Amino acid sequence: MSHPEPRKNVTLLMGSPRRNGSTHLLVQEAARALHDQGVATQEVFLDDLTIHDCRGCHGCKQEHNGRCVVQDDMQRVYRMMESSGGLVVAAPVYFGYVPAMTKAWLDRLVPYIGMDMSPTFPGSCPVSFIFVQNMPDPSLFEPALRSFTDAVAMSGLDVRECLVATDCEMGAKPPVTERPDLMERAYALGRDLIAMRPEAKNEF
Ligand SMILES: Cc1cc2nc3c(=O)[nH]c(=O)nc-3n(C[C@H](O)[C@H](O)[C@H](O)COP(=O)(O)O)c2cc1C
């Protein structure tokens, strides 16, 4: 059955620098589910961009327009996020947390948090997360990853599902494409991002 015009555009923010690594393959599976619904996706590798650290300058507050004053590639990411119907943020676990570029992206969400800590991200935008780690125990880094998703939620992005893919080490362990459990969960994450089942909200 052919789909009419894509309903919405979803931005896939890639926190792993590795193309066709475990994180990328799982994101592609989530994207497949979105495409099956007629939803277009745009993939962004944060590592391809120049995203400076947040200066903590509060320029985004002084301008009274909520805009970051640092002129780098994050300006493009802001535009993409604000024009998207949803986001998938995906990252490998590096030393118990997200890689540096993903943390830089998080810090640069400060313009979406008011001085009174109120969220200001415009409109409603669901975001789901894919984290990938080598260690088999999914609870190992959960507090740190929860802290990351909670921080994203402070912006007003609507935090939905979180997939923690464990026991993944490209080249040393079976690829995620041979892990039907992970592939199914990645597909479901993409499928449910926009057409969300209420009971699946904000779960690790
Ligand atoms: C610098 C670095 C630090 C890492 N730290 C952890 C870690 O703390 N815990 C863990 O389980 N895996 C860790 N890993 C393994 C990666 O999370 C794992 O290989 C992941 O599947 C990489 O995803 P990718 O294939 O998308 O790059 C680390 C890998 C690198 C390169």
mmCIF file of C-alpha atoms and ligand atoms in Angstrom:
data_model
loop_
_atom_site.group_PDB
_atom_site.id
_atom_site.type_symbol
_atom_site.label_atom_id
_atom_site.label_comp_id
_atom_site.label_asym_id
_atom_site.label_seq_id
_atom_site.Cartn_x
_atom_site.Cartn_y
_atom_site.Cartn_z
ATOM 1 C CA MET A 1 0.000 0.000 0.000
ATOM 2 C CA SER A 2 1.466 3.378 -0.945
ATOM 3 C CA HIS A 3 1.539 6.186 1.608
ATOM 4 C CA PRO A 4 0.497 9.752 0.896
ATOM 5 C CA GLU A 5 2.853 12.617 1.816
ATOM 6 C CA PRO A 6 5.010 11.881 4.883
ATOM 7 C CA ARG A 7 3.034 13.031 7.908
ATOM 8 C CA LYS A 8 5.958 14.269 9.898
ATOM 9 C CA ASN A 9 9.670 14.464 9.865
ATOM 10 C CA VAL A 10 11.695 12.809 12.610
ATOM 11 C CA THR A 11 15.278 13.814 13.359
ATOM 12 C CA LEU A 12 17.677 11.034 14.320
ATOM 13 C CA LEU A 13 20.493 12.491 16.431
ATOM 14 C CA MET A 14 23.444 10.128 16.338
ATOM 15 C CA GLY A 15 25.752 10.332 19.327
ATOM 16 C CA SER A 16 28.040 7.569 18.077
ATOM 17 C CA PRO A 17 30.710 8.626 15.620
ATOM 18 C CA ARG A 18 30.668 5.129 14.142
ATOM 19 C CA ARG A 19 28.652 4.665 10.950
ATOM 20 C CA ASN A 20 27.110 1.192 10.756
ATOM 21 C CA GLY A 21 28.068 0.553 14.360
ATOM 22 C CA SER A 22 25.592 -0.954 16.815
ATOM 23 C CA THR A 23 23.976 2.392 17.649
ATOM 24 C CA HIS A 24 23.560 3.333 14.001
ATOM 25 C CA LEU A 25 22.082 -0.051 13.056
ATOM 26 C CA LEU A 26 19.497 0.168 15.837
ATOM 27 C CA VAL A 27 18.586 3.712 14.824
ATOM 28 C CA GLN A 28 18.175 2.539 11.253
ATOM 29 C CA GLU A 29 15.743 -0.103 12.483
ATOM 30 C CA ALA A 30 13.742 2.548 14.359
ATOM 31 C CA ALA A 31 13.825 4.641 11.162
ATOM 32 C CA ARG A 32 12.494 1.671 9.180
ATOM 33 C CA ALA A 33 9.435 1.597 11.444
ATOM 34 C CA LEU A 34 8.918 5.315 10.905
ATOM 35 C CA HIS A 35 9.259 4.935 7.132
ATOM 36 C CA ASP A 36 6.702 2.100 7.270
ATOM 37 C CA GLN A 37 4.299 4.689 8.701
ATOM 38 C CA GLY A 38 5.119 7.178 5.960
ATOM 39 C CA VAL A 39 7.224 9.310 8.285
ATOM 40 C CA ALA A 40 10.382 10.844 6.793
ATOM 41 C CA THR A 41 13.607 10.876 8.801
ATOM 42 C CA GLN A 42 16.779 12.935 8.731
ATOM 43 C CA GLU A 43 19.927 11.549 10.278
ATOM 44 C CA VAL A 44 22.505 13.785 11.916
ATOM 45 C CA PHE A 45 25.855 12.553 13.179
ATOM 46 C CA LEU A 46 26.815 14.974 15.933
ATOM 47 C CA ASP A 47 30.448 14.066 15.284
ATOM 48 C CA ASP A 48 30.174 15.640 11.798
ATOM 49 C CA LEU A 49 29.220 18.980 13.335
ATOM 50 C CA THR A 50 30.983 21.702 15.233
ATOM 51 C CA ILE A 51 29.092 22.030 18.481
ATOM 52 C CA HIS A 52 30.938 24.068 21.047
ATOM 53 C CA ASP A 53 30.452 23.661 24.763
ATOM 54 C CA CYS A 54 27.790 25.811 26.374
ATOM 55 C CA ARG A 55 29.540 28.982 27.497
ATOM 56 C CA GLY A 56 27.224 29.426 30.465
ATOM 57 C CA CYS A 57 26.969 33.034 29.291
ATOM 58 C CA HIS A 58 23.194 33.275 29.752
ATOM 59 C CA GLY A 59 23.097 35.080 26.404
ATOM 60 C CA CYS A 60 20.039 33.016 25.602
ATOM 61 C CA LYS A 61 18.317 34.665 28.559
ATOM 62 C CA GLN A 62 19.603 38.212 28.029
ATOM 63 C CA GLU A 63 18.420 38.266 24.438
ATOM 64 C CA HIS A 64 14.876 37.663 25.694
ATOM 65 C CA ASN A 65 14.246 35.420 22.711
ATOM 66 C CA GLY A 66 15.421 32.119 24.096
ATOM 67 C CA ARG A 67 18.085 31.833 21.395
ATOM 68 C CA CYS A 68 21.614 30.614 21.909
ATOM 69 C CA VAL A 69 24.125 33.265 20.906
ATOM 70 C CA VAL A 70 26.900 30.807 20.032
ATOM 71 C CA GLN A 71 27.024 30.680 16.240
ATOM 72 C CA ASP A 72 28.002 27.147 15.302
ATOM 73 C CA ASP A 73 26.318 24.053 13.862
ATOM 74 C CA MET A 74 24.021 23.785 16.884
ATOM 75 C CA GLN A 75 21.981 26.567 15.276
ATOM 76 C CA ARG A 76 21.128 24.113 12.483
ATOM 77 C CA VAL A 77 20.317 21.417 15.029
ATOM 78 C CA TYR A 78 17.972 23.821 16.859
ATOM 79 C CA ARG A 79 16.143 24.493 13.588
ATOM 80 C CA MET A 80 15.912 20.788 12.801
ATOM 81 C CA MET A 81 14.608 19.945 16.262
ATOM 82 C CA GLU A 82 12.022 22.701 16.203
ATOM 83 C CA SER A 83 10.702 21.662 12.800
ATOM 84 C CA SER A 84 10.573 17.941 13.633
ATOM 85 C CA GLY A 85 7.577 15.914 14.681
ATOM 86 C CA GLY A 86 9.829 13.793 16.880
ATOM 87 C CA LEU A 87 13.408 12.969 17.809
ATOM 88 C CA VAL A 88 15.395 9.816 18.351
ATOM 89 C CA VAL A 89 18.569 10.463 20.337
ATOM 90 C CA ALA A 90 21.010 7.566 20.207
ATOM 91 C CA ALA A 91 24.387 7.110 21.835
ATOM 92 C CA PRO A 92 26.790 4.429 22.985
ATOM 93 C CA VAL A 93 27.763 4.369 26.632
ATOM 94 C CA TYR A 94 31.251 5.794 27.063
ATOM 95 C CA PHE A 95 32.683 5.402 30.560
ATOM 96 C CA GLY A 96 29.277 5.135 32.132
ATOM 97 C CA TYR A 97 27.636 8.075 30.345
ATOM 98 C CA VAL A 98 27.088 9.484 26.873
ATOM 99 C CA PRO A 99 30.004 10.524 24.607
ATOM 100 C CA ALA A 100 31.271 14.085 24.845
ATOM 101 C CA MET A 101 29.474 15.377 21.734
ATOM 102 C CA THR A 102 26.151 14.086 23.036
ATOM 103 C CA LYS A 103 26.788 15.804 26.365
ATOM 104 C CA ALA A 104 27.639 19.010 24.471
ATOM 105 C CA TRP A 105 24.281 18.733 22.663
ATOM 106 C CA LEU A 106 22.534 18.301 26.025
ATOM 107 C CA ASP A 107 24.273 21.326 27.532
ATOM 108 C CA ARG A 108 23.243 23.411 24.533
ATOM 109 C CA LEU A 109 19.564 22.725 25.364
ATOM 110 C CA VAL A 110 19.875 25.429 28.037
ATOM 111 C CA PRO A 111 18.055 27.997 25.848
ATOM 112 C CA TYR A 112 14.973 25.793 26.281
ATOM 113 C CA ILE A 113 15.096 26.069 30.078
ATOM 114 C CA GLY A 114 13.906 29.308 31.645
ATOM 115 C CA MET A 115 15.709 31.000 34.531
ATOM 116 C CA ASP A 116 12.867 29.675 36.705
ATOM 117 C CA MET A 117 13.651 26.194 35.298
ATOM 118 C CA SER A 118 10.441 26.140 33.275
ATOM 119 C CA PRO A 119 10.604 24.245 29.962
ATOM 120 C CA THR A 120 10.344 26.410 26.849
ATOM 121 C CA PHE A 121 10.848 24.052 23.900
ATOM 122 C CA PRO A 122 8.233 25.225 21.389
ATOM 123 C CA GLY A 123 5.334 22.905 20.674
ATOM 124 C CA SER A 124 5.085 19.239 21.427
ATOM 125 C CA CYS A 125 7.964 17.031 20.341
ATOM 126 C CA PRO A 126 8.316 13.409 21.493
ATOM 127 C CA VAL A 127 11.824 12.077 22.001
ATOM 128 C CA SER A 128 12.917 8.478 22.491
ATOM 129 C CA PHE A 129 16.392 7.236 23.291
ATOM 130 C CA ILE A 130 18.613 4.359 22.223
ATOM 131 C CA PHE A 131 21.651 3.685 24.377
ATOM 132 C CA VAL A 132 24.134 0.944 23.544
ATOM 133 C CA GLN A 133 26.653 -0.623 25.870
ATOM 134 C CA ASN A 134 29.071 -3.521 26.012
ATOM 135 C CA MET A 135 28.303 -4.622 29.559
ATOM 136 C CA PRO A 136 25.483 -7.201 29.797
ATOM 137 C CA ASP A 137 23.794 -5.748 32.903
ATOM 138 C CA PRO A 138 21.191 -3.126 31.863
ATOM 139 C CA SER A 139 21.002 -1.644 35.358
ATOM 140 C CA LEU A 140 24.726 -0.752 35.502
ATOM 141 C CA PHE A 141 24.489 2.717 33.960
ATOM 142 C CA GLU A 142 20.773 3.282 34.430
ATOM 143 C CA PRO A 143 21.111 6.107 36.998
ATOM 144 C CA ALA A 144 23.453 8.043 34.699
ATOM 145 C CA LEU A 145 21.326 7.452 31.616
ATOM 146 C CA ARG A 146 18.192 8.367 33.555
ATOM 147 C CA SER A 147 19.914 11.580 34.590
ATOM 148 C CA PHE A 148 20.570 12.284 30.891
ATOM 149 C CA THR A 149 16.948 11.685 29.830
ATOM 150 C CA ASP A 150 15.637 13.663 32.825
ATOM 151 C CA ALA A 151 17.855 16.580 31.808
ATOM 152 C CA VAL A 152 16.504 16.425 28.246
ATOM 153 C CA ALA A 153 12.970 16.479 29.682
ATOM 154 C CA MET A 154 13.762 19.758 31.465
ATOM 155 C CA SER A 155 13.770 21.437 28.038
ATOM 156 C CA GLY A 156 10.151 20.544 27.402
ATOM 157 C CA LEU A 157 10.909 17.777 24.928
ATOM 158 C CA ASP A 158 8.387 15.024 25.589
ATOM 159 C CA VAL A 159 10.488 12.079 26.802
ATOM 160 C CA ARG A 160 9.020 8.738 25.750
ATOM 161 C CA GLU A 161 10.827 5.422 25.493
ATOM 162 C CA CYS A 162 14.345 4.384 26.314
ATOM 163 C CA LEU A 163 16.008 1.319 24.851
ATOM 164 C CA VAL A 164 19.211 0.200 26.563
ATOM 165 C CA ALA A 165 20.894 -2.312 24.270
ATOM 166 C CA THR A 166 23.319 -4.429 26.273
ATOM 167 C CA ASP A 167 26.091 -6.869 25.390
ATOM 168 C CA CYS A 168 26.977 -5.028 22.176
ATOM 169 C CA GLU A 169 30.547 -4.815 20.901
ATOM 170 C CA MET A 170 30.859 -4.620 17.146
ATOM 171 C CA GLY A 171 33.449 -7.090 15.888
ATOM 172 C CA ALA A 172 33.759 -8.950 19.188
ATOM 173 C CA LYS A 173 30.135 -9.972 19.770
ATOM 174 C CA PRO A 174 27.266 -10.881 17.418
ATOM 175 C CA PRO A 175 26.079 -7.793 15.517
ATOM 176 C CA VAL A 176 22.807 -6.248 16.629
ATOM 177 C CA THR A 177 21.276 -7.310 13.323
ATOM 178 C CA GLU A 178 21.563 -10.882 14.642
ATOM 179 C CA ARG A 179 19.864 -9.939 17.923
ATOM 180 C CA PRO A 180 16.122 -10.151 17.188
ATOM 181 C CA ASP A 181 15.318 -8.970 20.739
ATOM 182 C CA LEU A 182 17.111 -5.670 20.135
ATOM 183 C CA MET A 183 15.944 -5.237 16.567
ATOM 184 C CA GLU A 184 12.325 -5.747 17.613
ATOM 185 C CA ARG A 185 12.644 -3.227 20.431
ATOM 186 C CA ALA A 186 14.280 -0.700 18.120
ATOM 187 C CA TYR A 187 11.519 -1.166 15.551
ATOM 188 C CA ALA A 188 8.862 -0.767 18.276
ATOM 189 C CA LEU A 189 10.555 2.393 19.543
ATOM 190 C CA GLY A 190 10.341 3.935 16.073
ATOM 191 C CA ARG A 191 6.822 2.665 15.514
ATOM 192 C CA ASP A 192 5.574 4.139 18.783
ATOM 193 C CA LEU A 193 7.416 7.461 18.724
ATOM 194 C CA ILE A 194 4.595 9.409 17.168
ATOM 195 C CA ALA A 195 1.697 6.961 17.511
ATOM 196 C CA MET A 196 2.443 6.375 21.172
ATOM 197 C CA ARG A 197 0.821 3.819 23.445
ATOM 198 C CA PRO A 198 0.246 5.649 26.762
ATOM 199 C CA GLU A 199 1.442 2.706 28.873
ATOM 200 C CA ALA A 200 4.871 2.790 27.196
ATOM 201 C CA LYS A 201 5.628 6.352 28.263
ATOM 202 C CA ASN A 202 8.997 7.163 29.816
ATOM 203 C CA GLU A 203 10.120 3.647 30.541
ATOM 204 C CA PHE A 204 13.637 2.271 30.759
HETATM 205 C C1 LIG B 1 35.689 5.323 24.858
HETATM 206 C C2 LIG B 1 34.762 4.173 25.109
HETATM 207 C C3 LIG B 1 34.246 3.994 26.360
HETATM 208 C C4 LIG B 1 33.340 2.963 26.616
HETATM 209 N N1 LIG B 1 32.802 2.828 27.853
HETATM 210 C C5 LIG B 1 31.907 1.837 28.082
HETATM 211 C C6 LIG B 1 31.318 1.698 29.363
HETATM 212 O O1 LIG B 1 31.554 2.468 30.279
HETATM 213 N N2 LIG B 1 30.429 0.682 29.546
HETATM 214 C C7 LIG B 1 30.105 -0.190 28.533
HETATM 215 O O2 LIG B 1 29.291 -1.083 28.758
HETATM 216 N N3 LIG B 1 30.640 -0.068 27.305
HETATM 217 C C8 LIG B 1 31.530 0.925 27.063
HETATM 218 N N4 LIG B 1 32.085 1.060 25.821
HETATM 219 C C9 LIG B 1 31.647 0.132 24.750
HETATM 220 C C10 LIG B 1 30.584 0.759 23.840
HETATM 221 O O3 LIG B 1 29.531 1.315 24.573
HETATM 222 C C11 LIG B 1 30.006 -0.317 22.930
HETATM 223 O O4 LIG B 1 31.050 -0.890 22.177
HETATM 224 C C12 LIG B 1 28.962 0.209 21.982
HETATM 225 O O5 LIG B 1 28.343 -0.893 21.379
HETATM 226 C C13 LIG B 1 29.546 1.107 20.908
HETATM 227 O O6 LIG B 1 28.519 1.486 20.023
HETATM 228 P P1 LIG B 1 28.840 1.777 18.458
HETATM 229 O O7 LIG B 1 29.067 0.442 17.796
HETATM 230 O O8 LIG B 1 27.618 2.450 17.965
HETATM 231 O O9 LIG B 1 30.040 2.653 18.412
HETATM 232 C C14 LIG B 1 32.992 2.066 25.568
HETATM 233 C C15 LIG B 1 33.553 2.243 24.294
HETATM 234 C C16 LIG B 1 34.431 3.275 24.065
HETATM 235 C C17 LIG B 1 35.026 3.445 22.684
#
